[in-house]
C-alpha atoms as a printed R data frame, in Angstrom:
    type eleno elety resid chain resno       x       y      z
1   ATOM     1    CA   UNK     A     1  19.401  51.595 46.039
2   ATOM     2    CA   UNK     A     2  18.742  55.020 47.968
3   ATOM     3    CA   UNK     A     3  19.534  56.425 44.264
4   ATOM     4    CA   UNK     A     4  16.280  54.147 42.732
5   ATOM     5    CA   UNK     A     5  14.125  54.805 45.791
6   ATOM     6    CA   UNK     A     6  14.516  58.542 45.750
7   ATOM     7    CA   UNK     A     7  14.003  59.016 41.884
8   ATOM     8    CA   UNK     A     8  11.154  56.198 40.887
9   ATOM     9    CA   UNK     A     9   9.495  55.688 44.283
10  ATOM    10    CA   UNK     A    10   7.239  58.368 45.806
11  ATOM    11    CA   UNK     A    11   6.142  58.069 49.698
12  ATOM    12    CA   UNK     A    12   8.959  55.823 50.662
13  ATOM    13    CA   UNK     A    13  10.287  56.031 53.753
14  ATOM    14    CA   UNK     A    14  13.737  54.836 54.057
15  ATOM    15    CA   UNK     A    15  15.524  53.352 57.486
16  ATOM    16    CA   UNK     A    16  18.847  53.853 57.377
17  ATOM    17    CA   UNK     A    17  20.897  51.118 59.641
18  ATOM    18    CA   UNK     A    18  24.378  51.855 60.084
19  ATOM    19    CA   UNK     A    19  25.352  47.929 60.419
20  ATOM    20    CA   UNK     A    20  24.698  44.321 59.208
21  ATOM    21    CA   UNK     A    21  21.535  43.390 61.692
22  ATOM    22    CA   UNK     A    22  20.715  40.107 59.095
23  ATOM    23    CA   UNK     A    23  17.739  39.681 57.500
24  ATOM    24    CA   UNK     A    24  15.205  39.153 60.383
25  ATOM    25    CA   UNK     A    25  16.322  42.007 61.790
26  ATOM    26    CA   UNK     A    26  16.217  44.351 58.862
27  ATOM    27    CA   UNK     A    27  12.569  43.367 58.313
28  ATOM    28    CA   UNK     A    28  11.958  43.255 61.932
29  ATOM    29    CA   UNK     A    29  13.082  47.239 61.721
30  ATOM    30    CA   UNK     A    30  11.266  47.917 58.610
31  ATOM    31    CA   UNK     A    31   8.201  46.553 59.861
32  ATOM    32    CA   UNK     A    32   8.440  48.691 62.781
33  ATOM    33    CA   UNK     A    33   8.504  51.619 60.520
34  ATOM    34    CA   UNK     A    34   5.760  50.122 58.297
35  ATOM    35    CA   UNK     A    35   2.091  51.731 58.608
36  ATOM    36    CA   UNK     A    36   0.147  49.085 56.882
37  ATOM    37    CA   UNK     A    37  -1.635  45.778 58.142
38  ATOM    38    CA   UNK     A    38  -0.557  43.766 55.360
39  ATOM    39    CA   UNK     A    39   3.361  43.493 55.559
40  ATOM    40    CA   UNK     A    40   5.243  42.162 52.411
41  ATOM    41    CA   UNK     A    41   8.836  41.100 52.799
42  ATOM    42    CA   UNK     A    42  10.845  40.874 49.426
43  ATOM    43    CA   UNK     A    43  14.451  39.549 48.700
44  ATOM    44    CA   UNK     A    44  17.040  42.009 46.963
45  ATOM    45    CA   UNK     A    45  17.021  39.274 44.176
46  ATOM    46    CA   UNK     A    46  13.727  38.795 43.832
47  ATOM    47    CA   UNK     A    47  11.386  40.560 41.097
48  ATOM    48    CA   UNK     A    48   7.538  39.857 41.646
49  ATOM    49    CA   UNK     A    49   4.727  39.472 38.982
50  ATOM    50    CA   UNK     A    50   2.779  42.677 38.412
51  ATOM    51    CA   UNK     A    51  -0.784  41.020 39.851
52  ATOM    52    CA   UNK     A    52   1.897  39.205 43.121
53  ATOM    53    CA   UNK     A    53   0.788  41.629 45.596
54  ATOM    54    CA   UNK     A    54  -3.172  42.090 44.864
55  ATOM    55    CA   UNK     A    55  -3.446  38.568 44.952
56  ATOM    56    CA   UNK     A    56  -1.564  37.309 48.020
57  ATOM    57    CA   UNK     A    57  -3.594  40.240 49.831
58  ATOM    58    CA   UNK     A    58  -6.663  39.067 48.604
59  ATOM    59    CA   UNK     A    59  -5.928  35.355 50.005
60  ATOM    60    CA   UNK     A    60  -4.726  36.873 53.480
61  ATOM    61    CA   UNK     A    61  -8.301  38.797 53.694
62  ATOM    62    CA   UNK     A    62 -10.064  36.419 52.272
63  ATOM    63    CA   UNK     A    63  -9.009  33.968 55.266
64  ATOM    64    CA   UNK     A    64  -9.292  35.356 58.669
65  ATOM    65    CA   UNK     A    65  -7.669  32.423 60.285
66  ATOM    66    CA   UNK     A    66  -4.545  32.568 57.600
67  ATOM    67    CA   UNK     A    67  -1.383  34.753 58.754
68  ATOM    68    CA   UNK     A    68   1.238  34.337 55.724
69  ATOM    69    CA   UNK     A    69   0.719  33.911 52.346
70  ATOM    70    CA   UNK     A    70   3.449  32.839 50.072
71  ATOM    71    CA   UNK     A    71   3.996  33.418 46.414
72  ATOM    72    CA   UNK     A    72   5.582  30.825 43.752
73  ATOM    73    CA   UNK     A    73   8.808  31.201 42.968
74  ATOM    74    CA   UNK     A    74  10.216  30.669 39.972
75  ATOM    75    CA   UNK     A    75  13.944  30.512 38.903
76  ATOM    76    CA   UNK     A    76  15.595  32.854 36.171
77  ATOM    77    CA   UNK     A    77  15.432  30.052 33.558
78  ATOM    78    CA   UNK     A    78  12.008  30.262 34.663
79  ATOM    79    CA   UNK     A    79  11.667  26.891 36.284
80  ATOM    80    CA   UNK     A    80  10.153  26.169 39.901
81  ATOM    81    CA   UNK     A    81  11.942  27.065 42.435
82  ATOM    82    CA   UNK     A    82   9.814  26.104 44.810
83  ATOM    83    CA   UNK     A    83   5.588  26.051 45.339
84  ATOM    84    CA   UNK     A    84   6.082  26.209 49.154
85  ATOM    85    CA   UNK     A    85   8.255  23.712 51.190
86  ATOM    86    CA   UNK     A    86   8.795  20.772 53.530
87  ATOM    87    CA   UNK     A    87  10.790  20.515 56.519
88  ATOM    88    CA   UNK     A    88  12.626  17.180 56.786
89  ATOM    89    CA   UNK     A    89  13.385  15.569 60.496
90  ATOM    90    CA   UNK     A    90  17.012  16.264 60.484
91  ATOM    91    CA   UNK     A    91  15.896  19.968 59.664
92  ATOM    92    CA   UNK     A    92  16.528  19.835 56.299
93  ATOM    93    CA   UNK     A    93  14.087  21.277 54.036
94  ATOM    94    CA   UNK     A    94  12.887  20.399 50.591
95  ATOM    95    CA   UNK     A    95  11.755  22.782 47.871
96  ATOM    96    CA   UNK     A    96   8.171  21.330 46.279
97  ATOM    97    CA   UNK     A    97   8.181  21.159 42.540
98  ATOM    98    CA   UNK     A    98  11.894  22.374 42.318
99  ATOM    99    CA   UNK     A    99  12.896  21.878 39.049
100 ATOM   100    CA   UNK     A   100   9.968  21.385 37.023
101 ATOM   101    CA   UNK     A   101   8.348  23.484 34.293
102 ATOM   102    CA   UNK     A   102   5.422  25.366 35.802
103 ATOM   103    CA   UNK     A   103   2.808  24.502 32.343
104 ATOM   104    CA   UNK     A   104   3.752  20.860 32.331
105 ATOM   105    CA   UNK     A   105   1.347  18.312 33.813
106 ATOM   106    CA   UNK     A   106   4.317  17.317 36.729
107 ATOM   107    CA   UNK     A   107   3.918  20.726 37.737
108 ATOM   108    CA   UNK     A   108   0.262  20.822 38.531
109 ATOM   109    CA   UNK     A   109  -0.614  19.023 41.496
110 ATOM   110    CA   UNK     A   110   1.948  21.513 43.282
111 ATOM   111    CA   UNK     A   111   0.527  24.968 42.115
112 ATOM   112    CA   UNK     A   112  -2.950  24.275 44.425
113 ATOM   113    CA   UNK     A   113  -3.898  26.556 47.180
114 ATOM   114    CA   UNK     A   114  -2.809  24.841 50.640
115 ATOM   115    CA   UNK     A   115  -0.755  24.603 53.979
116 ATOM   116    CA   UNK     A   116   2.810  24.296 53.671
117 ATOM   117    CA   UNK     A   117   5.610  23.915 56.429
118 ATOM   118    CA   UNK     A   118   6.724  27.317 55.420
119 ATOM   119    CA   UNK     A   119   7.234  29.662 52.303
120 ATOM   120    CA   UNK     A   120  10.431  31.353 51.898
121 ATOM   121    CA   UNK     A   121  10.652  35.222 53.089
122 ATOM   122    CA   UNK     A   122  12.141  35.746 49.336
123 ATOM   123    CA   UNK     A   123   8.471  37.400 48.372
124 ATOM   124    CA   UNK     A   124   6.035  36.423 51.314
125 ATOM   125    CA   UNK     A   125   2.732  38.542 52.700
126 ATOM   126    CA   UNK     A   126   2.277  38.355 56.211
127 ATOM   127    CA   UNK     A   127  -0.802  40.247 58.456
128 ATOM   128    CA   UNK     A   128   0.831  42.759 60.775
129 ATOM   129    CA   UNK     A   129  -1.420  41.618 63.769
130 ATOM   130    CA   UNK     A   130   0.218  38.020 63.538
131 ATOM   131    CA   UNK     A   131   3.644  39.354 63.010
132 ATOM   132    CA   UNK     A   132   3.326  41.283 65.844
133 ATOM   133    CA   UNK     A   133   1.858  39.066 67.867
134 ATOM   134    CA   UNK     A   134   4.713  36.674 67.912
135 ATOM   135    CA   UNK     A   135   7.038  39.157 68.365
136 ATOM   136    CA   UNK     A   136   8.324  38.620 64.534
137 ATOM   137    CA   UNK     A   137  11.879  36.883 63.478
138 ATOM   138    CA   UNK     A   138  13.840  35.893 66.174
139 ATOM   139    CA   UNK     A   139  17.297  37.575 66.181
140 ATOM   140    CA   UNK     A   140  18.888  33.976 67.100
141 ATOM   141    CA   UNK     A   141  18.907  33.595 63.810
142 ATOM   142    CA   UNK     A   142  20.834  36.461 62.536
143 ATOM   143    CA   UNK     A   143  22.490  36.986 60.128
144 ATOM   144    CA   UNK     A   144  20.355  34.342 57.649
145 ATOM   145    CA   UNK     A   145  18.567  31.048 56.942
146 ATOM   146    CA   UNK     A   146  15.678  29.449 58.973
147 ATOM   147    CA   UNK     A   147  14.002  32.813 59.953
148 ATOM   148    CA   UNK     A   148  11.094  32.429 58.155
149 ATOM   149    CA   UNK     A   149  10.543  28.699 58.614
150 ATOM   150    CA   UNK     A   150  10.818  29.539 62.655
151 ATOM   151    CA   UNK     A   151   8.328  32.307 62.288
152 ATOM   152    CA   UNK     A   152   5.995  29.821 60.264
153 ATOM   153    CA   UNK     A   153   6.109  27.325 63.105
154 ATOM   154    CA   UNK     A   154   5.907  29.505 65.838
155 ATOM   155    CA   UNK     A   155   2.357  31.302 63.901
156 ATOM   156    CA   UNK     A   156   1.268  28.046 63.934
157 ATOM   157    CA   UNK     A   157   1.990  27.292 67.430
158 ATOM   158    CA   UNK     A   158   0.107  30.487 67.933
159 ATOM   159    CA   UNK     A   159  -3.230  28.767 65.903
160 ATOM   160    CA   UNK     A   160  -2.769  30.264 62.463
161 ATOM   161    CA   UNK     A   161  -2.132  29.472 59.112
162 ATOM   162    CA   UNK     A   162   0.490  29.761 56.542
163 ATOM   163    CA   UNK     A   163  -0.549  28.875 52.721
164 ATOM   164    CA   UNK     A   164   0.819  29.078 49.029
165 ATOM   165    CA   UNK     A   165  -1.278  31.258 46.750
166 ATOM   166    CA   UNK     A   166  -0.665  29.482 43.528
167 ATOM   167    CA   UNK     A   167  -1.552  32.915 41.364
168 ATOM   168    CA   UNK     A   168   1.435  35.162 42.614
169 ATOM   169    CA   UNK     A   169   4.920  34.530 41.210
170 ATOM   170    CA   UNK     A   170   7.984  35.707 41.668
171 ATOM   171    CA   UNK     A   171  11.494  34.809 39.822
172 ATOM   172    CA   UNK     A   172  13.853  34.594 42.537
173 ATOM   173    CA   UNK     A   173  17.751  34.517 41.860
174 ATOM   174    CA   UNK     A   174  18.531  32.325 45.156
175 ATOM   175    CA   UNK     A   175  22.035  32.865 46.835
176 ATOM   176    CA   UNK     A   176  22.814  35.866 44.720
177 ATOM   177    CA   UNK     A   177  23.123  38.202 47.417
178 ATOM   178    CA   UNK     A   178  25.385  35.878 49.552
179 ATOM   179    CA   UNK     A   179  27.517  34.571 46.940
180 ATOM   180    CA   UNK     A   180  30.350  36.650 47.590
181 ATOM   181    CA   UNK     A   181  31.225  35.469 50.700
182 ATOM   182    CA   UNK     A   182  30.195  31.535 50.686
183 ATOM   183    CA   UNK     A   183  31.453  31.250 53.891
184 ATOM   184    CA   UNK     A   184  29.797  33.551 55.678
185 ATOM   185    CA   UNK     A   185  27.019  32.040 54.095
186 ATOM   186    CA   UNK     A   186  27.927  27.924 55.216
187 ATOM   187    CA   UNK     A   187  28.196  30.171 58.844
188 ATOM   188    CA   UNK     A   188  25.068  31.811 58.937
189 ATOM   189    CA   UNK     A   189  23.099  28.102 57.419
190 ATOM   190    CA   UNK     A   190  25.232  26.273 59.994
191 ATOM   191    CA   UNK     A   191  24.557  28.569 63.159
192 ATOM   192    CA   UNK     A   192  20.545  29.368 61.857
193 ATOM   193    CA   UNK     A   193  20.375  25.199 61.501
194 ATOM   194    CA   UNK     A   194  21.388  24.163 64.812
195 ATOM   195    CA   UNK     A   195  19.323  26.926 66.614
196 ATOM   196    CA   UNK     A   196  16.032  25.626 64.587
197 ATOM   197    CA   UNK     A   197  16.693  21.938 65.453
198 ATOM   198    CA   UNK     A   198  17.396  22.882 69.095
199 ATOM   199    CA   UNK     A   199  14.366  25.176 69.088
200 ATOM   200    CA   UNK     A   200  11.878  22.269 67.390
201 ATOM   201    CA   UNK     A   201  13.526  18.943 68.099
202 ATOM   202    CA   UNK     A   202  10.378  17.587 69.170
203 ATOM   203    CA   UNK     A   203   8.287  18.626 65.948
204 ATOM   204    CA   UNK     A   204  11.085  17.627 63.981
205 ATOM   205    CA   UNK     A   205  10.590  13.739 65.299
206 ATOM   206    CA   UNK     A   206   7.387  13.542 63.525
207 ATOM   207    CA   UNK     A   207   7.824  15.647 60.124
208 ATOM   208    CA   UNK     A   208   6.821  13.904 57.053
209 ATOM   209    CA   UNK     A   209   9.016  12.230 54.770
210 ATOM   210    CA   UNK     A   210  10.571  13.889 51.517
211 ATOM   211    CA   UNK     A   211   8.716  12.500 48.787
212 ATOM   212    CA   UNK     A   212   5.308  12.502 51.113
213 ATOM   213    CA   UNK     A   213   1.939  13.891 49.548
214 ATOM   214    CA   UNK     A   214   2.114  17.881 48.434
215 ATOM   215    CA   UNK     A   215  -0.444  18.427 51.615
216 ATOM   216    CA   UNK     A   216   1.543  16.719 54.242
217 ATOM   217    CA   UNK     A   217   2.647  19.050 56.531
218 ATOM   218    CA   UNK     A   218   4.777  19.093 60.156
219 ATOM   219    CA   UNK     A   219   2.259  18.975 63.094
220 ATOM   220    CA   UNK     A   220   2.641  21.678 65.166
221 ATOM   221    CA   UNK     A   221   1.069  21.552 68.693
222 ATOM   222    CA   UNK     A   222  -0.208  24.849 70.582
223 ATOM   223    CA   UNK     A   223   2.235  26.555 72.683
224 ATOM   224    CA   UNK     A   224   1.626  29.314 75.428
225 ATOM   225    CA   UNK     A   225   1.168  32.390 74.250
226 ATOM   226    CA   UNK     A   226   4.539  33.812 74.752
227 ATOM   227    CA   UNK     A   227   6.095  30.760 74.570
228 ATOM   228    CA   UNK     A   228   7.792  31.379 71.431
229 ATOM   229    CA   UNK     A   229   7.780  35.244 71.526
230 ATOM   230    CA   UNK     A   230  11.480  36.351 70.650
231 ATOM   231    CA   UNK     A   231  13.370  38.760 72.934
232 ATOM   232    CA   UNK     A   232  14.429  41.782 70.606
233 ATOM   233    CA   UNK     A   233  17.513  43.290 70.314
234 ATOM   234    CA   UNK     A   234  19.169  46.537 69.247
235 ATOM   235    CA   UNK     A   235  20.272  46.828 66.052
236 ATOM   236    CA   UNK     A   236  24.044  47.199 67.472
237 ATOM   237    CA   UNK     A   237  23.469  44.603 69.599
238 ATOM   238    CA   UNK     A   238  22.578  42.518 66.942
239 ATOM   239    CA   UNK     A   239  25.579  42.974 64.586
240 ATOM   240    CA   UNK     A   240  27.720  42.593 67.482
241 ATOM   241    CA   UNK     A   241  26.076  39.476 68.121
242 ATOM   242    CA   UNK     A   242  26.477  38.311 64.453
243 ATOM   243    CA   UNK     A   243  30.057  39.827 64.249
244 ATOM   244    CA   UNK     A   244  30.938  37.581 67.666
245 ATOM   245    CA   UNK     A   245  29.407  34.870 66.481
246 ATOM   246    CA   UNK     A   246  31.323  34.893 63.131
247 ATOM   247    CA   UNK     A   247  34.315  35.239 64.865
248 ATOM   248    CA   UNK     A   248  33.621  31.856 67.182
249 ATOM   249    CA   UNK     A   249  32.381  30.156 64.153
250 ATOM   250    CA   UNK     A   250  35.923  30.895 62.132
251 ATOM   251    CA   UNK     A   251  37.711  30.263 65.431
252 ATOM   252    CA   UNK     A   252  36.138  27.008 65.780
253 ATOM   253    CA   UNK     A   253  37.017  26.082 61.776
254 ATOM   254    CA   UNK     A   254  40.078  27.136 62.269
255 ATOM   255    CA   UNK     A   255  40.952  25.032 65.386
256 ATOM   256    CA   UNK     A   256  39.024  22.164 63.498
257 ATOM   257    CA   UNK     A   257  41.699  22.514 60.391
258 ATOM   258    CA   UNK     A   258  44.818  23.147 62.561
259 ATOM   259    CA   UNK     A   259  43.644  19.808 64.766
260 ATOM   260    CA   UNK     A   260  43.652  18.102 61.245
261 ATOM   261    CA   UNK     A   261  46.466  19.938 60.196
262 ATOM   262    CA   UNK     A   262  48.350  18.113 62.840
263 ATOM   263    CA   UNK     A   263  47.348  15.048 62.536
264 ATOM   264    CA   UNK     A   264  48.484  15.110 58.786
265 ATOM   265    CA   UNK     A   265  51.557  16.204 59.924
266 ATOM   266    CA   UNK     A   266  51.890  13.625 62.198
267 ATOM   267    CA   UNK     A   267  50.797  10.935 59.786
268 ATOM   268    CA   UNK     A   268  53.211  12.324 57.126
269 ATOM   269    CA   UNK     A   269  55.972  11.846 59.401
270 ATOM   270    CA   UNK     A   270  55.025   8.373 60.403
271 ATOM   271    CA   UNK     A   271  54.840   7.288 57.307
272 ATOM   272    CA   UNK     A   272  58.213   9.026 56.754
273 ATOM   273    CA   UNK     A   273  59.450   7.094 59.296
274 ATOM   274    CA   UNK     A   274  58.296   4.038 58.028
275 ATOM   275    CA   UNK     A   275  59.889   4.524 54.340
276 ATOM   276    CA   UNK     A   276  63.303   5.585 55.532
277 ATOM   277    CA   UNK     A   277  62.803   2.081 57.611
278 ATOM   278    CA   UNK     A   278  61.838   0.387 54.520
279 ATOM   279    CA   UNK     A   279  64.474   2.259 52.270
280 ATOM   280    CA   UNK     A   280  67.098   0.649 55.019
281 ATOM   281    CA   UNK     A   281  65.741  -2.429 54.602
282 ATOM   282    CA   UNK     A   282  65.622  -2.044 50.769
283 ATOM   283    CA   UNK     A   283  69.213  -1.369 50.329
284 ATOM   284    CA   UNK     A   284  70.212  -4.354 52.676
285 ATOM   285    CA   UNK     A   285  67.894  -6.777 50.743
286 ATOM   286    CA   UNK     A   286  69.365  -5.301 47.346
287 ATOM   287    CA   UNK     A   287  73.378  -5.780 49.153
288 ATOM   288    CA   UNK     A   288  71.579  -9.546 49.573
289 ATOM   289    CA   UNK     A   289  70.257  -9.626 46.064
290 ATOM   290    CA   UNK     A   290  73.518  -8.879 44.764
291 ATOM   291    CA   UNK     A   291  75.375 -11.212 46.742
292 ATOM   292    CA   UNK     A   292  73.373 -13.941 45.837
293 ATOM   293    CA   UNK     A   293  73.607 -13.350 42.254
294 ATOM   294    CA   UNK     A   294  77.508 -13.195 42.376
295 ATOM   295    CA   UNK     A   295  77.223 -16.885 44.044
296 ATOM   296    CA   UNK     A   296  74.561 -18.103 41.063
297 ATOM   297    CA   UNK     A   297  76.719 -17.088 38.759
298 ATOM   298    CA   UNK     A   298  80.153 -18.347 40.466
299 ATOM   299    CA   UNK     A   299  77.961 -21.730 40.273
300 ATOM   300    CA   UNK     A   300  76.774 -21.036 36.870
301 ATOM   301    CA   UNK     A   301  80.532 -20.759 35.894
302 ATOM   302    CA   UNK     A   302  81.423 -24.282 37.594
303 ATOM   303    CA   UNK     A   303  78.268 -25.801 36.036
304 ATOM   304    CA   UNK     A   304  79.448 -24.356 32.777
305 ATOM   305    CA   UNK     A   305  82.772 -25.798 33.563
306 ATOM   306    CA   UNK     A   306  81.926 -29.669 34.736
307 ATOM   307    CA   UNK     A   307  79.272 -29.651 31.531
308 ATOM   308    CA   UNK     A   308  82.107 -29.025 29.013
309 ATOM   309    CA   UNK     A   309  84.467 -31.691 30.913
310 ATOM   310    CA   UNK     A   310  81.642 -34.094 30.521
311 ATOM   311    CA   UNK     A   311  81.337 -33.355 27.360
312 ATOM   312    CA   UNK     A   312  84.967 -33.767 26.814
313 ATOM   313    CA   UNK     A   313  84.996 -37.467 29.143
314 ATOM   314    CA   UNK     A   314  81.737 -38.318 26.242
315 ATOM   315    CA   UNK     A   315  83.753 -37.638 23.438
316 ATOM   316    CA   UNK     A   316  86.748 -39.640 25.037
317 ATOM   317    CA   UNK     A   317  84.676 -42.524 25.358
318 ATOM   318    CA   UNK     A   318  83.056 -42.778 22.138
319 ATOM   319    CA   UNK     A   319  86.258 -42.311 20.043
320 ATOM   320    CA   UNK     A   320  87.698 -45.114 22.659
321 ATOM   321    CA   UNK     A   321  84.640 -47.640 21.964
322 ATOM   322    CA   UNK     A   322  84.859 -46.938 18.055
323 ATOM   323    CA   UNK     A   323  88.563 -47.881 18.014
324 ATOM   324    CA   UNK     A   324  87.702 -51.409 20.058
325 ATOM   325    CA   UNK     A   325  84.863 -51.957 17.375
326 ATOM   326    CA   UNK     A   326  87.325 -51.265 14.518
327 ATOM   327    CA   UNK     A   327  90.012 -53.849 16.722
328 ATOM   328    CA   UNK     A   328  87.667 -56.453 16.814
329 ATOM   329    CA   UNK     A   329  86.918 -56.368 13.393
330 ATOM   330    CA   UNK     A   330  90.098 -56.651 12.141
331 ATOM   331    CA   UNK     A   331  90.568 -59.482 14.476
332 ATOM   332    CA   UNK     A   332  87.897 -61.483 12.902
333 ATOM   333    CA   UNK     A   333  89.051 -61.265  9.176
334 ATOM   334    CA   UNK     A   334  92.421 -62.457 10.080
């Protein structure tokens, strides 16, 4: 990167920052480096149209009231990604138009100029004087995720806007740039989460359903002034803080998993238990099986036996009763 800035960029002025401060934080430095009043943050895996930037600026000019201005992202395959989003009441968020092709007729009532709960910090233009006025991302949620939808609710708080400009695109390869590590990445979405809810629980118990009309939006009531403003932090004293937080998040997994761990173990062993029992009982009920079937067939033997000696009285009988017959016969004809 220092490579491509220093051979295709010219007036660049590059911030060096010897650890991982998160995303917030690296903007939050670069914007204090910045000289302009129109600040544009941009993903590493995002790639904007040529006309992006000239248009978002002219919407955030155009609209004094209006402090952020998102672009339309599109995914590599060149599908929505999103046209601005929603945030759900468990916190959850939903991407509008995700999926759909951005010519076809679906796509439409989505690419409209309008308020949206947020749009993502992946290609976003935001007026300096609002970013600094609310003290810009909060470092409580460093390293990633939920950033920029805090710092949309707490402009609005402060009585501006945030829109989509339908016009600017971007194609944004989401998750590329975490996807090494996908759990640092369930870490940072799982810290960042809790900290929003906890921030905006009672926002959160109005926001509008999922599949509510493209202009519903969360309703954000005014807060003090510095109500919302974040307290800064070094940029060591923010990777420290991510770095300890990592560390009691894996801790806490880990204690989770070794808890389960046991209880496996502990299951396994009952149920060990319980076969050798039943193997016990297996063999004695076989040692009864075969008992029992050594006494049917003993009595098969002697049924066998008293059959044939029946047999044998019949036969007795019959030759005994033919003989009379053949007596009595004679008898007669003398």
């Amino acid at each position: 990167t220092r490579r491509a800035v220093a051979d295709y960029v010219h007036g660049a002025r590059i911030v060096d920052v010897p650890v991982n401060i998160g995303y917030g934080g690296g903007c939050n430095l670069g914007v204090q480096n910045a000289a302009g009043s129109l600040i544009f943050l941009l993903n590493d895996d995002a790639i904007v149209d040529p006309h992006a930037l000239a248009r978002l600026a002219t919407r955030a000019t155009r609209e004094p009231e209006v402090a952020a201005v998102g672009a339309v992202l599109l995914n590599p395959d060149g599908t929505l990604q999103e046209a601005g989003s929603r945030v759900l009441r468990d916190a959850g968020t939903v991407q509008l138009g995700a999926g759909l092709d951005p010519v076809s007729a679906e796509a439409r009532p989505f690419l409209v100029h309008r308020d949206v709960d947020y749009a993502s910090g992946a290609a976003l233009l935001i007026k300096r004087e609002a970013f600094d006025a609310v003290g810009g991302f909060d470092p409580i949620y460093e390293p990633a995720y939920f950033e920029d939808v805090d710092l949309a609710f707490r402009l609005k708080a402060s009585g501006w806007r945030v829109v989509l400009e339908p016009s600017a695109w971007a194609t944004h390869a989401s998750g590329s740039s975490t996807a090494a590590d996908t759990r640092f990445r369930t870490f940072a979405a799982d810290h960042s989460g809790r900290a929003f809810r906890a921030r905006w629980a009672e926002v959160l118990e109005s926001a509008p359903d999922r599949d509510a009309g493209v202009a519903v939006v969360c309703v954000i009531p005014r807060s003090a002034e510095d109500q919302l403003e974040p307290r800064q932090r070094e940029p060591l004293a923010t990777a420290l803080a991510i770095s300890g937080d990592y560390a009691s998040w894996l801790a806490a997994r880990l204690d989770a998993r070794e808890s389960e761990l046991d209880a496996r173990e502990a299951e396994l062993a009952d149920a060990n238990s319980h076969l050798e029992t039943a193997r016990v009982e297996a063999l004695k009920l076989q040692e009864r099986i075969d008992s029992l079937n050594e006494a049917a067939h003993a009595l098969k033997l002697r049924v066998d036996e008293a059959d044939r000696k029946i047999a044998e009285f019949e036969s007795l009988d019959t030759i005994g009763a033919v003989k009379l017959k053949l007596k009595t016969r004679s008898e007669r004809k003398n």
